[in-house]
CSV table of C-alpha atoms in Angstrom, one decimal:
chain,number,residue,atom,x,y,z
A,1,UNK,CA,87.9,89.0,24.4
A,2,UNK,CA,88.5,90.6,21.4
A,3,UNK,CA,89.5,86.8,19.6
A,4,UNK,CA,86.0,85.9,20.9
A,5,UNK,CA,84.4,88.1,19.5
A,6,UNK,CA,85.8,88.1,16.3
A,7,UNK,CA,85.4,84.3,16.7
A,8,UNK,CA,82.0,84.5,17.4
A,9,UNK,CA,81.4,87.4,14.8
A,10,UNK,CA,82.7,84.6,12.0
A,11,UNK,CA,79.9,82.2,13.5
A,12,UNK,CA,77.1,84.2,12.4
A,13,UNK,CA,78.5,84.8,9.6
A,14,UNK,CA,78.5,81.3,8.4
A,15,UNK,CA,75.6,80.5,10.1
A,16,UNK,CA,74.0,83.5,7.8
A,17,UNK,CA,75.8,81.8,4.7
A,18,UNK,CA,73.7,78.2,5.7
A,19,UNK,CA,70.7,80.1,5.3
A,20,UNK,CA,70.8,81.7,2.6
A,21,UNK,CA,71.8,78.5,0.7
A,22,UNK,CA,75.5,79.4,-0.2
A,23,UNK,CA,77.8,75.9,-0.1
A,24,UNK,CA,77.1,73.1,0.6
A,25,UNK,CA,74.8,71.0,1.0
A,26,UNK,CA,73.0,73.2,-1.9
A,27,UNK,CA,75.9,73.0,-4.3
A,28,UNK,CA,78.7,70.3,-4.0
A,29,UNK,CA,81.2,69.8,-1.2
A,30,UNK,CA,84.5,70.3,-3.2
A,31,UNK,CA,82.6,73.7,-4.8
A,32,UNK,CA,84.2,77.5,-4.6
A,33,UNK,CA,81.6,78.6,-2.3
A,34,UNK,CA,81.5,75.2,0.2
A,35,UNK,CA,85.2,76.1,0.7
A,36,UNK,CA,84.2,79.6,1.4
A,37,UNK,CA,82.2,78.2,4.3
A,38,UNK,CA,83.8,75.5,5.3
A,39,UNK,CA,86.8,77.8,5.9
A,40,UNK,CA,84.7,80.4,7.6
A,41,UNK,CA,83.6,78.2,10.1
A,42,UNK,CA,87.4,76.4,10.5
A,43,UNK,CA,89.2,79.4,10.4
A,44,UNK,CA,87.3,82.5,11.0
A,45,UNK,CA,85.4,80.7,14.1
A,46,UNK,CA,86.9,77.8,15.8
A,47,UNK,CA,90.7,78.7,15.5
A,48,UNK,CA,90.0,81.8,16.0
A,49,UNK,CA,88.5,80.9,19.5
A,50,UNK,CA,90.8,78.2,20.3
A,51,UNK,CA,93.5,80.8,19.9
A,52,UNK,CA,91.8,83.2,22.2
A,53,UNK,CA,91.5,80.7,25.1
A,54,UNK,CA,94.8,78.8,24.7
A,55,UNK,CA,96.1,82.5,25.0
A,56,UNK,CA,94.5,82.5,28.6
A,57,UNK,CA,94.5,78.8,29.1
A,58,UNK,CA,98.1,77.3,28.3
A,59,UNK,CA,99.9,79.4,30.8
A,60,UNK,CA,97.4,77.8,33.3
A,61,UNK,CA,98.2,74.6,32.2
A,62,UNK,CA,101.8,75.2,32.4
A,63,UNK,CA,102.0,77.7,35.5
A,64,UNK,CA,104.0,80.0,33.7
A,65,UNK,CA,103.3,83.2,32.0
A,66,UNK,CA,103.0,83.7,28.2
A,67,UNK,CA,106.0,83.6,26.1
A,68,UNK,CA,105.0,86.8,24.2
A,69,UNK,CA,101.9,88.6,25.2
A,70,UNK,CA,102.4,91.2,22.3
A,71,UNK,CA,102.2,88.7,19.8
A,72,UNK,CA,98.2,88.4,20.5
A,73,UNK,CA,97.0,91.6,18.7
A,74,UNK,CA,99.3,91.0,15.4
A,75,UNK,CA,98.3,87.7,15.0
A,76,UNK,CA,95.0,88.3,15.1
A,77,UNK,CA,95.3,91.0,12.9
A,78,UNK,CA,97.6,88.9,10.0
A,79,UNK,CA,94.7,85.6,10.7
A,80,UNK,CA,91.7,88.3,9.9
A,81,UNK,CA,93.4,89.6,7.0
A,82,UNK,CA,94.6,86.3,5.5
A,83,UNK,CA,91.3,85.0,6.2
A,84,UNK,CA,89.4,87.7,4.0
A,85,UNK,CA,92.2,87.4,1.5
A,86,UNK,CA,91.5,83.4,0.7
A,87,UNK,CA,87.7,83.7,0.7
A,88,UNK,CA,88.0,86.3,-1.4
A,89,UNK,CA,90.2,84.5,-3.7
A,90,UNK,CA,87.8,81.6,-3.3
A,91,UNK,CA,84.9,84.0,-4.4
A,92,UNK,CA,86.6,85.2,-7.4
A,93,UNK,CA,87.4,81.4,-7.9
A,94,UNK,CA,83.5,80.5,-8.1
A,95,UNK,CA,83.0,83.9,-10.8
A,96,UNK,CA,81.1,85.6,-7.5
A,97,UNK,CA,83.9,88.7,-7.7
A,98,UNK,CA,86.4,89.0,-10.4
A,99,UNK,CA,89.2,86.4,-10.4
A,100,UNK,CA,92.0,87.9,-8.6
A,101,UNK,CA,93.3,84.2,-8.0
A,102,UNK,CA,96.6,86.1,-6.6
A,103,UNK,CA,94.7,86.7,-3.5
A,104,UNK,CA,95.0,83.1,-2.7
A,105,UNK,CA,98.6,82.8,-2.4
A,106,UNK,CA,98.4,86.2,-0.2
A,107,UNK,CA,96.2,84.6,2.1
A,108,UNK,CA,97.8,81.6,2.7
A,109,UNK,CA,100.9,83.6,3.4
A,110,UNK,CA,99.1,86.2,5.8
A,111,UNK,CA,97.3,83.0,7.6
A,112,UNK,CA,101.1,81.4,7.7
A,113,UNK,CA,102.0,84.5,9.0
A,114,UNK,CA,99.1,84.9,11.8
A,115,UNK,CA,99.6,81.0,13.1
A,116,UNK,CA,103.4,81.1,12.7
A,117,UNK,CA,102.9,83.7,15.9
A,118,UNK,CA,100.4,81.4,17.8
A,119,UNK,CA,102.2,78.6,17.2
A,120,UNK,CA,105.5,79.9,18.4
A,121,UNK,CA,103.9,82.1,21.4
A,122,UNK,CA,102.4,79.1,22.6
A,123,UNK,CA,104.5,76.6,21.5
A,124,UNK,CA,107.6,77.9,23.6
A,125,UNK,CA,105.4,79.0,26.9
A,126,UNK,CA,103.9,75.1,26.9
A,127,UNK,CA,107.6,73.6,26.3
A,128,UNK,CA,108.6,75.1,29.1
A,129,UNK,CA,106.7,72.5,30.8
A,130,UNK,CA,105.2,70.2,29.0
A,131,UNK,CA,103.3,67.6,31.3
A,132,UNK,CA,99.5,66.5,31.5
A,133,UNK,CA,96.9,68.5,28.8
A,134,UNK,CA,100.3,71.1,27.5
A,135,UNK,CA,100.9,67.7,25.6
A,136,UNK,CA,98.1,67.7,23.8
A,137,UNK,CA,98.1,71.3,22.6
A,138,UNK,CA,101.8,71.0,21.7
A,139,UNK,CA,100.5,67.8,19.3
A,140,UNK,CA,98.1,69.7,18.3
A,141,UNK,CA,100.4,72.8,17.4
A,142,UNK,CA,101.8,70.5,15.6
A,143,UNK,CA,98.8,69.5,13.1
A,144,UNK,CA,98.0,73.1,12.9
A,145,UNK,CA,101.2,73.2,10.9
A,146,UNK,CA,100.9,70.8,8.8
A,147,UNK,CA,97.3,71.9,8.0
A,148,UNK,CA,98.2,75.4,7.5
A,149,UNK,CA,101.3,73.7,5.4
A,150,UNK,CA,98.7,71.6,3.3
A,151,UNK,CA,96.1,74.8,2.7
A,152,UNK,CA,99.4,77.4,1.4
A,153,UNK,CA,100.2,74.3,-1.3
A,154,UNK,CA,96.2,74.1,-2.0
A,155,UNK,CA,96.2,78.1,-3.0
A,156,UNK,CA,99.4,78.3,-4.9
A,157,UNK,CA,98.0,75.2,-7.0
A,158,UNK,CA,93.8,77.3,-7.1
A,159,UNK,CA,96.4,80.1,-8.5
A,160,UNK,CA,98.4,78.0,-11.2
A,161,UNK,CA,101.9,78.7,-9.1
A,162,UNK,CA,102.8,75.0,-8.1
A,163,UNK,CA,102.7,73.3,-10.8
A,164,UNK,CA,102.2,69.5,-11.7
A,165,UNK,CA,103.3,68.5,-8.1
A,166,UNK,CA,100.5,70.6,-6.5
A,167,UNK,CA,97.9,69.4,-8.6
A,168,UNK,CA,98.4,65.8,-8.1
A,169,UNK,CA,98.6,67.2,-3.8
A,170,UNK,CA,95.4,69.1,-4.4
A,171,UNK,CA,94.1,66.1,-6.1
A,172,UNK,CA,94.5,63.4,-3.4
A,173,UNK,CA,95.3,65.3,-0.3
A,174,UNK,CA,92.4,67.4,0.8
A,175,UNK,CA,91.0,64.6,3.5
A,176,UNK,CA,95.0,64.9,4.9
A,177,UNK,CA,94.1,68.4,5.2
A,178,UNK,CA,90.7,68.3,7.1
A,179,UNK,CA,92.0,65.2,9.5
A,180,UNK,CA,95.0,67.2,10.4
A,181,UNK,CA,93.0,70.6,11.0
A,182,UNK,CA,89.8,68.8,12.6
A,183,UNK,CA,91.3,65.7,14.1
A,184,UNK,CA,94.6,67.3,14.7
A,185,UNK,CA,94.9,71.0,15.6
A,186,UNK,CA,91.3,71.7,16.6
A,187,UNK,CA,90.1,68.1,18.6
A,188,UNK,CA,93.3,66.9,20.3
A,189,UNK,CA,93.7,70.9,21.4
A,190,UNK,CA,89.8,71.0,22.2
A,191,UNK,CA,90.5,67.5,24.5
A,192,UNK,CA,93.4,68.7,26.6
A,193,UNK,CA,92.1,72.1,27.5
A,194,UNK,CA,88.9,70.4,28.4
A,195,UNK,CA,90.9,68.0,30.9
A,196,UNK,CA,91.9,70.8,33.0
A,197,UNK,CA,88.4,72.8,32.3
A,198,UNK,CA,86.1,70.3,33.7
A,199,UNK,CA,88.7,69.5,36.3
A,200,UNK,CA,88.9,73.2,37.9
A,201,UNK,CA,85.2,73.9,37.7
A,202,UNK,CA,84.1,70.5,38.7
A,203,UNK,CA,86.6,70.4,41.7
A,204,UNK,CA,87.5,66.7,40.1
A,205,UNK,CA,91.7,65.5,40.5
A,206,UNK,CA,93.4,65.7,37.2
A,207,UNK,CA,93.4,62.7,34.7
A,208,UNK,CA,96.2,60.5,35.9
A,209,UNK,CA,98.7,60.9,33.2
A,210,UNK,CA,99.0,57.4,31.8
A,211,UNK,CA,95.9,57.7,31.3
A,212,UNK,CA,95.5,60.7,29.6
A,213,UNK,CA,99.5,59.7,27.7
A,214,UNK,CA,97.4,56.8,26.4
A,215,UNK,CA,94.5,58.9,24.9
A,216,UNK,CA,96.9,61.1,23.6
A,217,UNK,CA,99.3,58.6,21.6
A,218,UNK,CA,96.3,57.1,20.1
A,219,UNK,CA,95.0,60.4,18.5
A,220,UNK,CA,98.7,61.6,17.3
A,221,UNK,CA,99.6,58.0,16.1
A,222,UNK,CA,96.1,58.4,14.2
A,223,UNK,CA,97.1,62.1,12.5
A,224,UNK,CA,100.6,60.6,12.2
A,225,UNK,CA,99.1,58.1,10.5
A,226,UNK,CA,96.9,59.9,7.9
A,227,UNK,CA,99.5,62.9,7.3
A,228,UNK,CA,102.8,61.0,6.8
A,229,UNK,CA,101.1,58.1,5.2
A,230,UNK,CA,99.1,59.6,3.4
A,231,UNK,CA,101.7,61.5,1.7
A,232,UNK,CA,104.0,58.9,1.3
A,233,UNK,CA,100.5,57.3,-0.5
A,234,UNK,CA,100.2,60.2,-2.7
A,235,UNK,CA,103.8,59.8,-3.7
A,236,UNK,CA,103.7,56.1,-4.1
A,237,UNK,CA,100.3,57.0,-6.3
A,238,UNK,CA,98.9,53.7,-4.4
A,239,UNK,CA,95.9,55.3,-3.1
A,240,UNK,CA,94.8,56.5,0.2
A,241,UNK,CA,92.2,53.8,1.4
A,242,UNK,CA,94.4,51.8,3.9
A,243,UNK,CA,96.0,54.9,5.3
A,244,UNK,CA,92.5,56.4,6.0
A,245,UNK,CA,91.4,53.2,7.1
A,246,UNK,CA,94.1,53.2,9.7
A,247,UNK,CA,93.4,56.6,10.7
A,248,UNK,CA,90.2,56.3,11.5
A,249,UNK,CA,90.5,52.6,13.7
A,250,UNK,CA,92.6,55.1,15.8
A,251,UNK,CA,90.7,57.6,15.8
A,252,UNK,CA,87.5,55.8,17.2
A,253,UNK,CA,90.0,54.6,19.9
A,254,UNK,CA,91.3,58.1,20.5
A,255,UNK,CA,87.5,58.6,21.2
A,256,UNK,CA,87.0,55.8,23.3
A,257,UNK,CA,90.1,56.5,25.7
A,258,UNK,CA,88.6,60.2,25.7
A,259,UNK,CA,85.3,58.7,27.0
A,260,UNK,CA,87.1,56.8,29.7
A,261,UNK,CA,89.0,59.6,30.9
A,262,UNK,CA,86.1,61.8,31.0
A,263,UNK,CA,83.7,59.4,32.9
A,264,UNK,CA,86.7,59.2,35.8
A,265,UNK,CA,86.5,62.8,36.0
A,266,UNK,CA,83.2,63.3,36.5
A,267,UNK,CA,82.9,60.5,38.8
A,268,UNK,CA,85.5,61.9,40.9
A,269,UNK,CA,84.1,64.8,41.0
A,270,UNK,CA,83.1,67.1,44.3
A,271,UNK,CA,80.8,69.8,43.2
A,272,UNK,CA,78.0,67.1,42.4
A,273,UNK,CA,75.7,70.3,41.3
A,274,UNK,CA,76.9,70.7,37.5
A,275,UNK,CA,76.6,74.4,36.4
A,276,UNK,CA,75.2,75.3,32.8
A,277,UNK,CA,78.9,75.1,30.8
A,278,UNK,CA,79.4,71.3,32.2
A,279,UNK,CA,75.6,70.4,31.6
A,280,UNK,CA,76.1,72.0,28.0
A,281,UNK,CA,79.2,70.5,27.6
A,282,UNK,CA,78.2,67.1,28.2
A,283,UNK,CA,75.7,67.5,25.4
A,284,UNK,CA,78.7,68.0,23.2
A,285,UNK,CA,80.3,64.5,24.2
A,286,UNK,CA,77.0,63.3,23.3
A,287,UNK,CA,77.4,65.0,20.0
A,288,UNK,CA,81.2,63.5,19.5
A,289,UNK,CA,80.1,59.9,20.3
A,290,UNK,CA,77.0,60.5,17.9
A,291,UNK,CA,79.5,61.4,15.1
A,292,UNK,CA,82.2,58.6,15.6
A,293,UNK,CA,78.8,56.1,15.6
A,294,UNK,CA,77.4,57.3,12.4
A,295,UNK,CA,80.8,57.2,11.3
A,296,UNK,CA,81.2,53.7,12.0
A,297,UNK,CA,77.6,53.0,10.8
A,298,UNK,CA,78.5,55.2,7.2
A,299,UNK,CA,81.4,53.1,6.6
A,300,UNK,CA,79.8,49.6,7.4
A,301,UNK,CA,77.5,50.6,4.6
A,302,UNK,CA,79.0,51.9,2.3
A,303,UNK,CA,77.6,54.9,2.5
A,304,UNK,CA,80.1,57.6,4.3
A,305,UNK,CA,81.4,59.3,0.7
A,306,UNK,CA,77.9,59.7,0.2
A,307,UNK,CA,77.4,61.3,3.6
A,308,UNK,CA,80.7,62.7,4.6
A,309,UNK,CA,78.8,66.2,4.9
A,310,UNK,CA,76.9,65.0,7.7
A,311,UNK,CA,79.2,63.7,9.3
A,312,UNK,CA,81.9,66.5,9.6
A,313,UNK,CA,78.6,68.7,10.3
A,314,UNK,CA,77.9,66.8,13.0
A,315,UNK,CA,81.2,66.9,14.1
A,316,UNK,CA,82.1,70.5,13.8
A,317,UNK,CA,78.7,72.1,15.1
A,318,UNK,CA,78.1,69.1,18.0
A,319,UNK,CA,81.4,68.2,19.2
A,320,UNK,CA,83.7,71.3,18.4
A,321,UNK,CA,81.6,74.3,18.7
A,322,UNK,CA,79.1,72.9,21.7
A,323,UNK,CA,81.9,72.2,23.5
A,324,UNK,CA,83.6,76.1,22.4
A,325,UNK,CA,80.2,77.5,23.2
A,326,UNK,CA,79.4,76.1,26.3
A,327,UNK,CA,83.3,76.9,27.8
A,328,UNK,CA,82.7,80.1,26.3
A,329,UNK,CA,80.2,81.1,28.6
A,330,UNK,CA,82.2,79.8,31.9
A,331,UNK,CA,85.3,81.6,30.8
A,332,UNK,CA,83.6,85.1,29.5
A,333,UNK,CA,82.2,85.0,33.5
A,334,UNK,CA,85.5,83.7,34.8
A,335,UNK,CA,87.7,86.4,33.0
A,336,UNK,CA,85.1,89.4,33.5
A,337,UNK,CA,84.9,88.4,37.7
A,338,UNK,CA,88.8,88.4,38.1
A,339,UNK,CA,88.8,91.9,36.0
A,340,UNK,CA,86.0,93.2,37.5
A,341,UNK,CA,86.6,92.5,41.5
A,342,UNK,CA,90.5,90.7,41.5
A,343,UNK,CA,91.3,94.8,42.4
A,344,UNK,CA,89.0,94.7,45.2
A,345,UNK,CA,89.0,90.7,46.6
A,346,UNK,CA,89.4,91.1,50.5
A,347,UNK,CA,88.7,94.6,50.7
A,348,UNK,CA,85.0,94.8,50.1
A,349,UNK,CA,82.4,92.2,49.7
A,350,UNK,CA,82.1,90.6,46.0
A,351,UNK,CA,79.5,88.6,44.0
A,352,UNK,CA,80.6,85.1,43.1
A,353,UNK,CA,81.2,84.3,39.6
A,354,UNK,CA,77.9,82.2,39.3
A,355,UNK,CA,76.1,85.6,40.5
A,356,UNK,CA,77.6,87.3,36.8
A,357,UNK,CA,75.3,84.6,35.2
A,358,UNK,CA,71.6,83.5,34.8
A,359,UNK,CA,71.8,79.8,34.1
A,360,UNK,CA,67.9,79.4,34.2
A,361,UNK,CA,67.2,81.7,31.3
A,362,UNK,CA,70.7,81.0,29.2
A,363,UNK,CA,69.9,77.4,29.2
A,364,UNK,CA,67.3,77.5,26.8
A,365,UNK,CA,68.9,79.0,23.8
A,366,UNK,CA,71.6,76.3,24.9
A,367,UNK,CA,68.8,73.5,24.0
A,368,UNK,CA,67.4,75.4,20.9
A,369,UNK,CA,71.4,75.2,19.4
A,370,UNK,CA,72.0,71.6,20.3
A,371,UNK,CA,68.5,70.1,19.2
A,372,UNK,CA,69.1,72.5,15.8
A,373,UNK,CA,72.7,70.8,15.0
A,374,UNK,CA,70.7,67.6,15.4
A,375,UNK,CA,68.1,68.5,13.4
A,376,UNK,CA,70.1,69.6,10.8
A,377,UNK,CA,72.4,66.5,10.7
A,378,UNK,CA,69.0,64.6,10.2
A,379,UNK,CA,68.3,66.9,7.4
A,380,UNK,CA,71.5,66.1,5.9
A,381,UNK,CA,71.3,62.5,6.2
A,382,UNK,CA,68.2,62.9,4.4
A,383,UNK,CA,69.2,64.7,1.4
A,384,UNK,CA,66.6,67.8,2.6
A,385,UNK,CA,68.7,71.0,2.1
A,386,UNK,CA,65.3,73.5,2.6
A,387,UNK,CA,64.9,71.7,6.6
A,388,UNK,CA,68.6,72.1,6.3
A,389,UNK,CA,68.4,75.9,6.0
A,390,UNK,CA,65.7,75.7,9.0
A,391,UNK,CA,68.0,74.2,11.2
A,392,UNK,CA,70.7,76.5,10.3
A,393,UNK,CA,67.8,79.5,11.1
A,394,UNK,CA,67.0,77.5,14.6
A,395,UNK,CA,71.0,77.4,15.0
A,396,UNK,CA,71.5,81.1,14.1
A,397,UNK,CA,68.5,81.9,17.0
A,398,UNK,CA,69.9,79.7,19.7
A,399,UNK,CA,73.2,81.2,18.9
A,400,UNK,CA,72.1,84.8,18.8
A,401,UNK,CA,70.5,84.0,23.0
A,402,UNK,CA,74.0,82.5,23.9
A,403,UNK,CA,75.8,85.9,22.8
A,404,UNK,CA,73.0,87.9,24.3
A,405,UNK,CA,74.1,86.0,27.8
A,406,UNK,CA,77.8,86.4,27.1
A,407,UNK,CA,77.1,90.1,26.4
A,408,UNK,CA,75.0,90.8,29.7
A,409,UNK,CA,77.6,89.1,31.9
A,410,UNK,CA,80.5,91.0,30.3
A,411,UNK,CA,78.0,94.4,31.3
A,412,UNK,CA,77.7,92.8,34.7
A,413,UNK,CA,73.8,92.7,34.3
A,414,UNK,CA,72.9,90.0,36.1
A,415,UNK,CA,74.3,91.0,39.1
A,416,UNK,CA,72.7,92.8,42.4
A,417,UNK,CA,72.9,96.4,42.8
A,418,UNK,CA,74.3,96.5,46.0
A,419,UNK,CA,76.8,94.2,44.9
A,420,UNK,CA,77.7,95.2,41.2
A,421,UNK,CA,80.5,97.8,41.8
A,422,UNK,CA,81.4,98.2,44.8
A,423,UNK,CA,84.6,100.9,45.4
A,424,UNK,CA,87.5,100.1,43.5
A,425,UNK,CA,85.5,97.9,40.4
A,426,UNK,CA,84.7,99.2,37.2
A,427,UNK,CA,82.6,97.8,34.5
A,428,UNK,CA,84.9,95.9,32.3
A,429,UNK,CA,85.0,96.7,28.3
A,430,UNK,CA,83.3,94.9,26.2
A,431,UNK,CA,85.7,93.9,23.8
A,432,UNK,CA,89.1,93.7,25.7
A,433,UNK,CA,90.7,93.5,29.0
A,434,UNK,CA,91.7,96.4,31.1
A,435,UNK,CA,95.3,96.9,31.3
């Protein structure tokens, strides 16, 4: 709970930032404050969540228990602090607070620090078994290091420590460094958890496993492809077109195989009524296959450098955060029922986990998010930053419901008196778990 929060915390944060103007697309993508933001929402939000359900997710995956469940807390505490660190050193770097470029290097180091843990708790509990979706978050472990690898070189270069080798990185490698954090550790992680999501609350069978294999060799191949070529490009100093080229041919075919695999799950499925976190969800999909098409359309003509902002908006807010936001709300319930009334299961009678949640009035603020990230994309295809800011206000509103909901079921306040604590339950805190 408490990487969720912090998670979601972040969200506003940079939702507030969109708002009030401060990055892009009011000043230029490669500017101080756009990587304040952009890092924010990378950092500070998604990874921040992803770590918080892979915590509670990969020993489900793997049936066995976490490797280290006292490494949680201190990584958390290393990823906030690094995370203040660099966009502080990124402020100072745009003259918004003095420039204590130092503070760069530190939080690279403290972020190293922070996903070293993560990546070593959960690393070794899913290579203890590593079959079906553990593959995919073990690949995408994997990117996470060479993003977080790619970011410490970029802030020793911002801070004049790496001399003429990390300038010419800095230069040319930036697009390695989003594809392996958004294509790598954050998508290929955000597609196997959602394998065994949809299958457990949709009653569906798993993804046969050549199946999923396939999916899965296309999207590491793809960041494989873009990482080591694209350094031995850099190297070579023959350019990165081809590589990216390559990269991205797999990458719509990653997407593709994705699609397939998630139409045979919901077509197998036996709970034919959807609850709110699939019907969300789905609306996420929608948003991935939106992105990869304007993608494909950007390219054709000519246009994607142009637009690239759109794009990865798109992207981040439609594919990776619906699809965060709408598990979100399944799990918050899930987590809150099983510490609320797992003491008291068979002893008493219990509400069901659908009963900790009002589906008919959450769904709205669901729609007002989604239609917003739309909106906005519009906006920035358009080249209109003040509708952009409006969309980012409709965003920060929709978002602002959602965490209302999450809120009320973590309070159990949706549930019936006679039912809400029975003997033995206790209202869970709001902000962590019961021992």
């Amino acid at each position: 709970m408490s990487y969720f929060a912090a998670a979601l915390a972040w969200l506003f944060v940079a939702l507030a930032l969109m708002v009030a103007g401060l990055g892009f697309p009011a000043v230029h993508l490669a500017s101080p404050d756009t990587l304040v933001l952009v890092h924010v929402v990378c950092i500070g939000w998604l990874s921040l969540a992803m770590c918080g359900a892979l915590f509670q997710f990969v020993p489900v995956l793997v049936a066995r228990p976490l490797f280290s469940e006292k490494w949680a807390l201190p990584a958390l505490g290393l990823l906030t602090a690094g995370l203040v660190s660099l966009l502080a050193g990124f402020l100072g770097l745009g003259g918004r607070l003095p420039a204590w470029l130092w503070l760069l290097p530190l939080g690279a180091i403290l972020l190293a620090g922070g996903f070293g843990l993560v990546v070593v708790d959960l690393g070794m509990t899913a290579w203890l078994r590593p079959v079906g979706p553990a593959r995919f978050v073990l690949v995408g472990l994997a990117s996470l290091c060479a993003t977080v690898a790619f970011g410490a070189m970029f802030a020793f270069t911002h801070a004049g420590w790496a001399g003429s080798i990390g300038e010419t990185i800095l230069a040319n490698g930036v697009p390695l460094h989003a594809i392996a954090g958004l294509g790598g550790w954050l998508t290929l992680t955000a597609m196997g958890v959602s394998y065994r999501l949809l299958s457990m609350f949709m009653l569906s069978p798993d993804v046969d496993d050549r199946k999923s294999n396939m999916t899965l060799a296309a999207g590491a191949l793809a960041i494989a492809v873009a990482v080591v070529g694209g350094i031995v490009a850099i190297w070579l100093v023959s350019g990165l077109n081809v590589v990216l080229s390559i990269a991205a041919v797999l990458g719509l075919a990653t997407a593709a195989l994705y699609g397939r695999d998630l139409i045979g799950i919901f077509s197998g499925r036996k709970r034919r009524q959807l609850e709110l976190n699939t019907r969300m969800a789905v609306l996420s999909f929608v948003s991935l296959a939106a992105a990869a098409f304007l993608g494909v359309v950007l390219v054709l003509t000519g246009a994607f450098a142009a637009h690239v902002g759109a794009f990865t908006f798109l992207a981040v807010f439609g594919w990776l955060s619906g699809l965060v936001l709408a598990k979100l709300y399944k799990i918050v319930a899930f987590l809150t029922w099983l510490e609320a009334y797992g003491p008291v299961m068979g002893r008493t009678p219990t509400p069901r986990v659908q009963d900790l949640v009002a589906e008919a009035r959450a769904s709205k603020w669901f729609v007002i998010y989604y239609v917003a990230v739309w909106f906005g994309t519009l906006t920035l295809v358009a080249g209109q930053p003040s509708a952009f800011r409006a969309a980012a206000a409709m965003m920060t509103i929709g978002l602002a419901g959602i965490v209302r909901e999450v809120i009320r079921t973590r309070r159990l306040a949706d549930v019936a008196g006679s039912l809400r604590l029975p003997n033995g339950a206790c209202t869970p805190c709001l902000l962590c778990a019961r021992a």
